[in-house]
XYZ file of C-alpha atoms in Angstrom:
660
model
C 3.435 168.885 48.699
C 5.995 166.108 48.185
C 4.256 162.740 48.002
C 4.812 159.028 47.431
C 2.612 157.064 45.023
C 1.335 153.502 45.123
C 1.779 151.946 41.678
C 0.626 148.653 40.217
C 1.507 149.414 36.601
C -2.124 149.800 35.605
C -3.883 152.829 34.137
C -5.509 153.894 37.431
C -2.330 154.290 39.467
C -0.547 156.058 36.590
C -3.436 158.465 35.973
C -3.679 159.216 39.713
C -0.008 160.298 39.594
C -0.782 162.611 36.677
C -3.730 164.053 38.603
C -1.568 164.694 41.671
C 0.956 166.584 39.525
C -1.874 168.647 38.036
C -2.750 169.565 41.641
C 0.787 170.877 42.138
C 2.151 167.919 44.115
C 5.603 166.460 43.499
C 5.904 162.655 43.343
C 9.306 161.719 44.769
C 8.882 157.977 45.408
C 7.010 155.062 43.836
C 5.904 152.166 46.045
C 4.648 148.703 45.140
C 4.605 145.124 46.320
C 6.648 143.759 43.422
C 4.477 142.792 40.438
C 6.597 142.281 37.314
C 7.321 145.209 35.028
C 6.898 148.021 37.537
C 10.609 148.808 37.653
C 10.349 149.900 34.004
C 7.699 152.462 34.966
C 9.999 153.900 37.622
C 12.839 154.176 35.116
C 10.538 155.734 32.536
C 9.496 158.397 35.077
C 12.936 158.845 36.668
C 11.426 158.383 40.135
C 12.944 156.122 42.839
C 11.104 152.830 43.317
C 10.632 151.064 46.660
C 9.529 147.430 46.484
C 8.886 144.605 48.898
C 7.181 141.224 48.944
C 3.817 140.409 50.484
C 4.657 138.018 53.298
C 1.206 137.638 54.865
C -2.401 137.088 53.819
C -5.346 139.325 54.670
C -6.535 138.559 58.194
C -8.743 141.607 58.761
C -11.706 141.263 56.395
C -13.960 143.958 57.858
C -14.337 147.286 56.119
C -12.796 149.103 59.078
C -9.134 148.158 59.375
C -8.132 147.234 62.938
C -4.311 146.912 62.502
C -3.828 143.168 63.082
C -0.150 142.186 63.488
C 0.090 139.674 60.606
C -1.984 141.187 57.819
C -0.796 141.932 54.290
C -1.475 145.612 54.907
C 1.232 145.566 57.553
C 3.710 144.458 54.881
C 2.842 147.601 52.938
C 3.026 149.678 56.118
C 6.538 148.390 56.753
C 7.631 149.400 53.256
C 6.022 152.840 53.525
C 7.658 153.322 56.922
C 11.006 152.827 55.164
C 10.010 155.450 52.587
C 8.986 157.762 55.445
C 12.384 157.390 57.108
C 14.225 157.881 53.824
C 12.173 160.890 52.675
C 11.203 162.775 55.816
C 9.746 165.584 53.681
C 7.024 163.363 52.182
C 3.604 164.459 53.458
C 1.141 162.440 51.373
C 0.394 159.182 49.560
C -1.262 158.906 46.128
C -3.463 155.903 45.286
C -5.736 154.978 42.386
C -8.812 153.908 44.382
C -12.064 154.521 42.496
C -14.819 152.666 44.365
C -13.185 150.222 46.771
C -13.899 151.299 50.351
C -11.849 148.289 51.459
C -8.753 149.543 49.631
C -9.247 153.197 50.556
C -9.764 152.469 54.244
C -6.488 150.546 54.448
C -4.528 153.265 52.670
C -6.052 155.871 54.986
C -5.179 153.778 58.033
C -1.534 153.712 56.946
C -1.538 157.446 56.239
C -3.010 158.155 59.675
C -0.184 156.235 61.348
C 2.482 157.992 59.260
C 0.836 161.443 59.634
C 0.437 161.611 55.850
C -2.431 162.888 53.727
C -4.182 160.340 51.527
C -4.713 161.587 47.949
C -7.347 159.717 45.919
C -8.199 161.920 42.943
C -10.049 159.125 41.135
C -12.423 158.494 44.039
C -16.059 158.026 42.962
C -15.556 159.659 39.585
C -17.910 158.660 36.792
C -16.065 155.724 35.231
C -17.035 156.547 31.651
C -15.806 160.103 32.066
C -12.684 158.855 33.827
C -11.836 156.391 31.056
C -12.238 159.152 28.469
C -9.932 161.385 30.513
C -7.299 158.660 30.660
C -7.411 158.267 26.901
C -7.465 162.032 26.413
C -4.413 162.372 28.641
C -2.439 159.997 26.449
C -2.288 157.068 28.878
C -1.266 154.184 26.599
C -2.397 151.108 28.535
C -3.284 147.626 27.319
C -5.712 145.117 28.780
C -3.421 142.354 30.086
C -6.012 140.295 31.970
C -9.742 139.612 31.592
C -12.039 137.965 34.117
C -15.635 138.876 33.366
C -18.724 137.830 31.473
C -18.851 139.747 28.178
C -15.092 139.993 27.691
C -13.469 137.910 24.978
C -9.888 136.618 24.664
C -9.639 137.265 20.932
C -11.345 140.634 20.952
C -10.414 142.248 24.259
C -7.226 140.749 25.682
C -4.299 142.894 24.522
C -6.578 145.740 23.408
C -5.434 149.342 23.967
C -7.836 151.195 26.253
C -8.307 153.883 23.588
C -9.702 151.205 21.235
C -11.663 149.552 24.062
C -13.667 152.664 25.008
C -16.695 152.085 22.687
C -16.939 148.441 23.733
C -16.548 149.328 27.420
C -19.428 151.801 27.163
C -21.603 149.267 25.331
C -20.967 146.539 27.918
C -21.527 149.003 30.768
C -25.011 149.763 29.407
C -25.824 146.058 28.892
C -28.044 144.883 31.771
C -26.794 141.332 31.280
C -23.187 142.403 31.801
C -23.047 145.781 33.588
C -19.296 146.084 33.148
C -17.463 148.725 35.170
C -15.929 150.835 32.354
C -12.647 151.167 34.264
C -12.663 147.527 35.377
C -13.121 148.566 39.007
C -14.979 145.336 39.726
C -11.953 143.268 38.703
C -13.337 142.630 35.209
C -10.002 143.435 33.588
C -6.492 144.658 34.410
C -4.154 146.872 32.428
C -0.481 147.712 32.102
C 0.759 151.145 31.045
C 3.351 151.352 28.285
C 3.428 155.126 27.899
C 1.983 158.375 29.236
C 2.908 162.078 29.133
C 5.059 161.732 32.271
C 7.263 158.991 30.824
C 10.582 160.175 29.433
C 10.867 156.784 27.716
C 8.143 154.413 26.515
C 8.025 150.747 27.528
C 8.290 148.264 24.650
C 7.816 144.449 24.894
C 10.781 142.381 23.791
C 8.418 140.110 21.861
C 4.731 139.340 21.491
C 3.199 138.074 24.756
C 1.798 134.575 25.223
C -1.902 134.135 26.065
C -2.453 132.088 29.223
C -5.929 130.683 29.901
C -6.354 130.444 33.647
C -10.006 129.384 33.538
C -11.873 128.433 30.388
C -15.354 129.067 31.766
C -17.444 129.827 28.629
C -19.362 132.554 30.450
C -16.405 134.329 32.109
C -13.039 133.230 30.806
C -10.074 134.226 32.956
C -7.001 134.830 30.789
C -3.885 136.979 30.882
C -0.869 137.966 28.815
C 2.575 136.734 29.811
C 5.443 138.966 28.626
C 9.006 137.671 28.401
C 10.494 141.094 29.068
C 10.591 144.792 28.219
C 12.954 147.497 27.087
C 12.828 151.296 27.223
C 12.688 153.403 24.079
C 13.479 157.124 23.910
C 10.719 159.660 23.200
C 10.699 163.077 21.553
C 10.549 165.869 24.135
C 7.393 167.169 22.479
C 5.616 164.019 23.735
C 6.694 164.555 27.350
C 4.497 166.622 29.704
C 5.861 166.434 33.235
C 4.819 169.816 34.626
C 1.500 170.990 36.007
C 1.213 173.667 33.339
C 1.834 171.175 30.524
C -0.780 168.753 31.866
C -3.397 171.496 32.238
C -2.905 172.396 28.578
C -3.603 168.880 27.272
C -6.752 168.637 25.130
C -7.854 165.922 22.719
C -10.818 164.917 20.550
C -11.935 161.301 21.040
C -14.301 159.460 18.693
C -16.794 157.164 20.405
C -19.536 155.530 18.342
C -19.330 158.159 15.644
C -19.437 161.054 18.123
C -16.419 163.310 18.619
C -15.911 164.119 22.310
C -13.553 166.918 23.312
C -11.646 166.205 26.517
C -9.561 168.325 28.826
C -8.454 165.613 31.258
C -6.812 167.965 33.754
C -8.655 171.041 34.983
C -7.413 173.604 37.480
C -9.351 174.288 40.655
C -10.103 177.800 39.426
C -11.682 176.478 36.233
C -13.697 173.870 38.136
C -15.213 176.602 40.289
C -16.295 178.796 37.382
C -18.631 176.102 36.038
C -20.524 175.217 39.225
C -23.767 177.039 38.437
C -24.167 174.859 35.334
C -22.471 171.646 36.445
C -24.267 171.150 39.786
C -27.865 171.414 38.461
C -26.902 169.164 35.527
C -25.425 166.517 37.836
C -28.445 166.527 40.144
C -30.938 166.394 37.266
C -29.093 163.393 35.799
C -28.922 161.523 39.109
C -32.467 161.979 40.412
C -34.262 159.844 37.752
C -32.058 156.925 38.887
C -33.208 157.146 42.512
C -36.319 155.645 44.023
C -37.646 155.907 47.561
C -37.890 152.497 49.252
C -39.981 152.524 52.409
C -39.247 149.895 55.042
C -41.262 148.994 58.118
C -39.585 147.795 61.296
C -42.541 147.174 63.590
C -42.944 148.872 66.956
C -39.498 148.159 68.383
C -37.769 151.457 69.297
C -34.567 151.986 67.351
C -33.457 155.352 68.705
C -33.391 156.451 72.331
C -35.091 159.828 72.942
C -32.202 161.606 74.708
C -34.364 164.654 75.227
C -31.958 167.147 76.773
C -29.266 169.479 75.551
C -26.162 169.041 77.691
C -24.664 172.461 78.283
C -21.118 173.036 79.424
C -19.770 176.470 80.324
C -16.444 178.075 81.031
C -16.396 181.190 83.171
C -12.641 181.774 83.181
C -11.342 185.273 82.781
C -11.093 186.587 79.267
C -7.307 186.495 79.556
C -7.458 182.684 79.373
C -6.816 181.450 75.843
C -9.994 180.704 73.915
C -9.004 177.160 72.927
C -8.521 176.258 76.606
C -11.891 177.732 77.549
C -13.559 175.814 74.726
C -11.848 172.621 75.848
C -13.168 173.091 79.399
C -16.702 173.845 78.239
C -16.729 170.895 75.814
C -15.507 168.474 78.460
C -18.146 169.767 80.864
C -20.890 169.202 78.277
C -19.646 165.678 77.562
C -19.575 164.867 81.280
C -23.247 165.799 81.501
C -24.045 163.788 78.376
C -22.269 160.763 79.826
C -24.369 161.019 82.995
C -27.540 161.404 80.946
C -26.748 158.353 78.812
C -26.100 156.249 81.897
C -29.705 156.803 82.972
C -30.758 154.904 79.840
C -28.200 152.152 80.435
C -26.092 153.519 77.587
C -22.709 155.146 77.031
C -20.839 157.065 74.349
C -20.419 153.929 72.229
C -24.100 154.105 71.195
C -24.019 157.727 70.005
C -24.348 157.920 66.215
C -24.851 161.669 65.733
C -23.899 164.819 67.656
C -25.026 168.408 67.333
C -22.743 171.006 68.914
C -23.620 174.673 69.325
C -21.236 177.128 70.943
C -21.270 180.813 71.769
C -17.606 181.031 70.714
C -16.421 182.004 67.262
C -15.576 178.741 65.427
C -14.243 180.124 62.159
C -10.666 179.666 63.362
C -9.170 176.190 62.878
C -7.461 176.239 66.295
C -10.857 176.676 67.929
C -12.240 173.676 66.057
C -9.102 171.753 67.023
C -9.799 172.164 70.729
C -13.316 170.791 70.232
C -11.989 167.927 68.121
C -9.508 166.895 70.818
C -12.421 166.047 73.108
C -14.223 164.170 70.314
C -11.084 162.183 69.492
C -10.604 161.078 73.082
C -14.209 159.936 73.442
C -15.080 158.615 69.970
C -11.993 158.158 67.822
C -9.213 156.458 69.753
C -8.410 152.929 68.450
C -10.024 151.346 71.519
C -13.124 153.556 71.231
C -13.609 152.655 67.558
C -13.483 148.929 68.367
C -16.283 149.309 70.931
C -18.521 151.610 68.964
C -21.522 150.673 66.858
C -20.246 150.829 63.296
C -16.607 151.017 64.495
C -16.485 154.703 63.558
C -17.067 158.042 65.304
C -20.497 159.707 65.035
C -21.496 162.260 62.436
C -21.359 165.861 63.618
C -22.947 169.258 63.024
C -21.151 172.238 64.569
C -22.079 175.936 64.596
C -21.844 179.199 66.539
C -24.885 181.057 67.763
C -25.645 183.470 70.639
C -27.320 182.006 73.687
C -30.309 183.810 75.266
C -30.051 185.449 78.665
C -32.485 183.068 80.358
C -30.140 180.203 79.541
C -27.000 182.083 80.581
C -28.689 183.206 83.814
C -28.504 179.610 85.005
C -24.721 179.931 84.998
C -24.311 183.431 86.422
C -21.144 183.762 88.512
C -20.263 186.814 90.572
C -17.736 188.960 88.772
C -18.189 187.291 85.383
C -20.229 189.087 82.745
C -22.576 187.091 80.570
C -20.649 188.126 77.478
C -17.557 186.447 78.965
C -19.148 183.019 79.394
C -18.245 180.350 76.835
C -21.131 177.956 76.188
C -20.882 174.555 74.492
C -24.136 172.650 74.063
C -24.244 169.060 72.825
C -27.256 166.968 71.878
C -27.134 163.495 70.386
C -28.921 160.719 68.527
C -28.429 157.396 70.286
C -29.128 153.772 69.331
C -31.714 152.224 71.666
C -30.356 149.837 74.287
C -32.720 147.101 73.060
C -30.918 146.875 69.718
C -27.423 148.020 70.753
C -25.771 144.660 70.107
C -27.736 143.740 66.994
C -27.513 147.122 65.333
C -27.121 147.242 61.576
C -24.810 150.248 61.379
C -22.881 151.508 58.364
C -20.442 154.395 58.543
C -18.929 156.483 55.768
C -15.656 158.165 56.640
C -13.633 159.170 53.587
C -10.359 160.727 54.761
C -8.735 161.095 51.318
C -8.505 164.291 49.317
C -10.431 163.904 46.070
C -12.686 165.806 43.660
C -15.759 164.052 45.108
C -16.572 165.715 48.436
C -14.587 167.113 51.380
C -12.465 164.579 53.243
C -12.940 164.085 56.974
C -9.873 165.390 58.784
C -11.249 165.317 62.323
C -12.865 162.860 64.731
C -16.242 162.363 63.080
C -17.777 160.449 60.163
C -19.432 161.900 57.077
C -22.505 159.769 57.704
C -23.800 157.024 60.004
C -26.671 154.849 58.812
C -28.541 152.873 61.417
C -31.235 150.504 60.108
C -33.227 152.751 57.748
C -32.087 156.114 59.139
C -28.930 157.965 58.140
C -27.556 161.016 59.934
C -24.987 163.144 58.115
C -22.315 165.576 59.188
C -22.790 169.199 58.244
C -21.686 170.042 54.712
C -20.058 173.393 53.971
C -18.759 174.737 50.668
C -15.157 173.549 50.801
C -13.223 172.880 47.605
C -12.770 169.098 48.057
C -9.319 168.785 46.486
C -7.864 171.508 48.740
C -10.202 171.541 51.777
C -10.227 175.330 51.522
C -13.118 177.700 50.913
C -13.270 179.375 47.488
C -11.260 182.575 47.581
C -12.321 186.002 46.325
C -11.001 186.762 42.884
C -7.664 188.587 42.663
C -8.617 190.120 39.306
C -9.630 193.706 38.753
C -13.303 192.852 39.229
C -15.063 195.070 41.749
C -14.718 193.718 45.278
C -18.484 193.429 45.776
C -18.777 191.296 42.631
C -15.746 189.219 43.629
C -17.161 188.597 47.066
C -20.503 187.576 45.621
C -18.793 185.174 43.212
C -16.974 183.159 45.874
C -20.031 183.137 48.119
C -22.082 181.755 45.228
C -19.431 179.068 44.755
C -19.716 178.083 48.424
C -23.488 177.757 48.073
C -23.212 175.495 45.021
C -20.434 173.385 46.562
C -22.357 172.813 49.801
C -25.412 171.680 47.825
C -23.304 169.390 45.616
C -21.537 167.823 48.611
C -24.896 167.185 50.267
C -26.198 165.549 47.100
C -23.138 163.363 46.563
C -22.862 162.102 50.130
C -26.602 161.405 50.240
C -26.426 159.582 46.905
C -23.886 157.116 48.303
C -25.703 156.396 51.557
C -29.354 156.465 50.486
C -30.666 154.937 47.223
C -33.744 157.126 47.458
C -31.652 160.281 47.431
C -33.588 163.504 47.961
C -36.921 161.655 47.899
C -35.861 160.031 51.190
C -34.943 163.328 52.856
C -35.951 162.966 56.503
C -35.331 166.559 57.466
C -32.763 169.273 56.815
C -31.719 172.479 58.499
C -29.802 174.948 56.365
C -27.722 177.407 58.376
C -26.309 180.570 56.829
C -24.457 183.553 58.241
C -26.667 186.120 56.504
C -30.235 186.401 55.316
C -29.199 187.087 51.721
C -27.109 183.915 51.558
C -29.928 181.899 53.129
C -32.420 183.131 50.527
C -29.945 182.392 47.740
C -29.438 178.811 48.945
C -33.190 178.263 49.171
C -33.644 179.531 45.625
C -30.897 177.219 44.348
C -32.377 174.222 46.176
C -35.855 174.842 44.786
C -34.695 175.499 41.221
C -32.349 172.499 41.226
C -33.539 169.683 43.514
C -37.277 170.350 43.704
C -37.436 170.997 39.971
C -35.487 167.826 39.147
C -37.704 165.577 41.306
C -40.819 167.230 39.875
C -39.599 166.640 36.318
C -38.636 163.028 37.039
C -41.919 162.141 38.795
C -44.247 164.140 36.568
C -45.932 165.744 39.586
C -45.149 168.650 41.858
C -42.602 167.933 44.599
C -41.250 170.611 46.910
C -39.375 170.092 50.181
C -38.509 173.748 50.768
C -40.910 174.149 53.678
C -42.189 170.624 54.340
C -38.768 169.120 55.106
C -36.256 171.966 55.332
C -35.803 174.650 57.985
C -33.869 177.804 57.105
C -31.945 179.624 59.840
C -29.357 182.387 60.257
C -26.561 181.772 62.794
C -23.503 183.709 63.955
C -20.681 181.641 62.448
C -19.919 178.300 60.828
C -16.786 176.118 60.710
C -13.805 177.540 58.782
C -15.688 180.776 58.169
C -18.186 179.181 55.793
C -21.332 181.095 54.839
C -23.678 178.086 54.623
C -23.984 174.602 56.120
C -26.436 171.772 55.425
C -27.594 169.569 58.307
C -29.677 166.646 57.081
C -30.865 163.091 57.586
C -32.556 160.499 55.373
C -34.964 157.698 56.197
C -36.714 154.808 54.465
C -39.592 154.774 56.941
C -42.867 156.687 56.705
C -42.496 159.862 58.741
C -44.988 161.389 61.133
C -43.787 164.951 60.681
C -40.630 166.348 59.158
C -40.383 170.003 60.087
C -42.929 172.230 61.817
C -42.463 175.951 61.327
C -45.933 177.149 62.343
C -45.117 177.553 66.031
C -44.909 181.242 66.850
C -45.380 180.863 70.604
C -43.744 178.444 72.990
C -47.007 176.787 74.009
C -47.698 175.910 70.349
C -44.801 173.456 70.166
C -46.570 170.125 69.675
C -46.272 167.227 72.111
C -44.430 164.088 70.940
C -46.462 161.668 68.861
C -45.475 158.796 71.159
C -43.000 158.166 74.023
C -40.284 156.956 71.638
C -40.277 160.165 69.601
C -36.973 162.027 69.213
C -37.219 165.766 68.589
C -35.220 168.951 68.666
C -36.252 172.593 68.612
C -34.579 175.566 66.975
C -35.572 178.890 68.517
C -34.912 182.495 67.630
C -32.823 184.430 70.111
C -35.207 186.721 71.961
C -38.034 184.186 71.903
C -39.077 182.696 75.213
C -37.497 179.343 76.006
C -40.059 177.452 78.081
C -38.423 175.861 81.138
C -40.573 172.730 80.735
C -39.573 172.182 77.119
C -37.140 169.346 77.903
C -35.890 168.976 74.341
C -32.577 169.362 72.559
C -32.514 173.077 71.722
C -30.541 175.061 69.148
C -30.519 178.873 69.292
C -30.393 180.781 65.996
C -30.249 184.478 65.123
C -33.451 184.300 63.076
C -35.334 182.212 60.519
C -35.903 182.946 56.862
C -39.475 183.979 57.664
C -39.211 186.789 60.186
C -42.467 185.837 61.969
C -41.224 182.358 62.901
C -39.866 181.973 66.435
C -39.549 178.188 66.680
C -38.986 175.217 64.410
C -39.689 171.775 65.817
C -38.119 168.824 64.020
C -39.739 165.487 64.823
C -37.865 162.225 64.382
C -41.055 160.189 64.624
C -42.773 157.557 62.491
C -46.318 156.767 61.482
């Protein structure tokens, strides 16, 4: 893909360009808002540079960018629009965002308007590892500004990042300083003088002058002022401008007496081969740093018990295109949900989570697109986002499963067979009307491709946290940097082994995505797991995922706490369904909470009359039932049909969203 890149001259933007090349993208334009020295970078890389001045200040200070007419972001949008007109083959924009949601959201807003893909390959990477990779890649950057407690003019200003690594790690581990190793908190800024992509290195005309902007003894603000630069030729052996050359870079780095071997650029294929070791290691390292924090919110209801599944059907002839039938059924289900919400004095703006089950095959992207069109109209138009709690669309879980005859019998139409009916069923979690206008809602909606977790490319959010509860979108085993499922090997390995390998990779990726998204939204991590439902398309995959979860998550929490901890049955339900988005073999549905829970998951019900009554009138629940089991007409709960559960004897699983 041909892309443009935002550049500031610092190490982050330069390394993000190198990462994009390692992912087989071609950078054809550099864009910046005119800091000094950047034109030398463009010349050193032989890439056209587009510059403009910032004419306005920031007027939109919220996390969600609302496109105000006179905001500094609109200055950048104007410049990128020029790039778009000049290079109509550009499809993406590279940025060096690491942790700033504010920065990422604004870049993604621009990309959405230009129909570009946002590429943020540094997003949420471990900053120590990232700094080592920059040094290992040969990024020659100097610290040109300091503005943090712990940093010193004499010692740190003008220091090469390769020499700064040991000190950065030491300050990062100092509780009195807690420096971001990459300076992501604004502690320091850098300028890049050379890197493998440069055909010429940048050389100062003379030694820079130190300027003290603020002489605060605890956090001096100082910077280097250069009088000018020149370009100096390099040997071709020191130039690595191709993907293949970058992937071959390897270097030993000495930090505190230890020699660390780095391969800064790794192919997607190599990343996938290491999952069975890397994922358990990551989870075991993270869990000791999490701690469950229970909060009490009194008796005020926070969620409205919308206790019905809204079912829409399409009974058109089979000759009608599937995406049109799905569109009709989805719109019908939403119309019923809208009517149901109105009975509570609510509307779509208060919905924070949706669960959609359809009888149609959803592996095909065009099928998902027809469902997403309805979601976009209701939840994700600019006007809808402004009205909504959290200013973002709800989280979403979507799956395919057969519907039982007693449900389909309600929609029997003369001349239409039951196997020809398309069913779309939607249930939702809704903020109570009493707290609608005072709701403390936080949304996470990362739309950039990265190595972290799959980007959101449709009209939903990765997670919505309301008060102490957080509801997450379903996580499947996509490769985050490509948004594709792992492919079977093309080697001479037996097909059965190849198939098993890529299925195993999906299982590990889905677990890792669940862990990483949860880690960001909930400090308690897995200890705060409210409930989870793991859906798989076969019994063997379901058992494999359960084994991985127990051996990785349950074992890590047990080791960290020094006492047995297992959520496999107490908080997780395991179900087989017909199909999952994009043809995935496994999907995690989950929620976290900081409040004491009445009951997480009940799997003991083997008959319909054993499903327990709600603990109190404000209890929200949903029931998964095995196809073939009796669906009681009085149940009055959100229902999700599944092919079967992990334990063959189980017919129903009741998930309570109640509190002690």
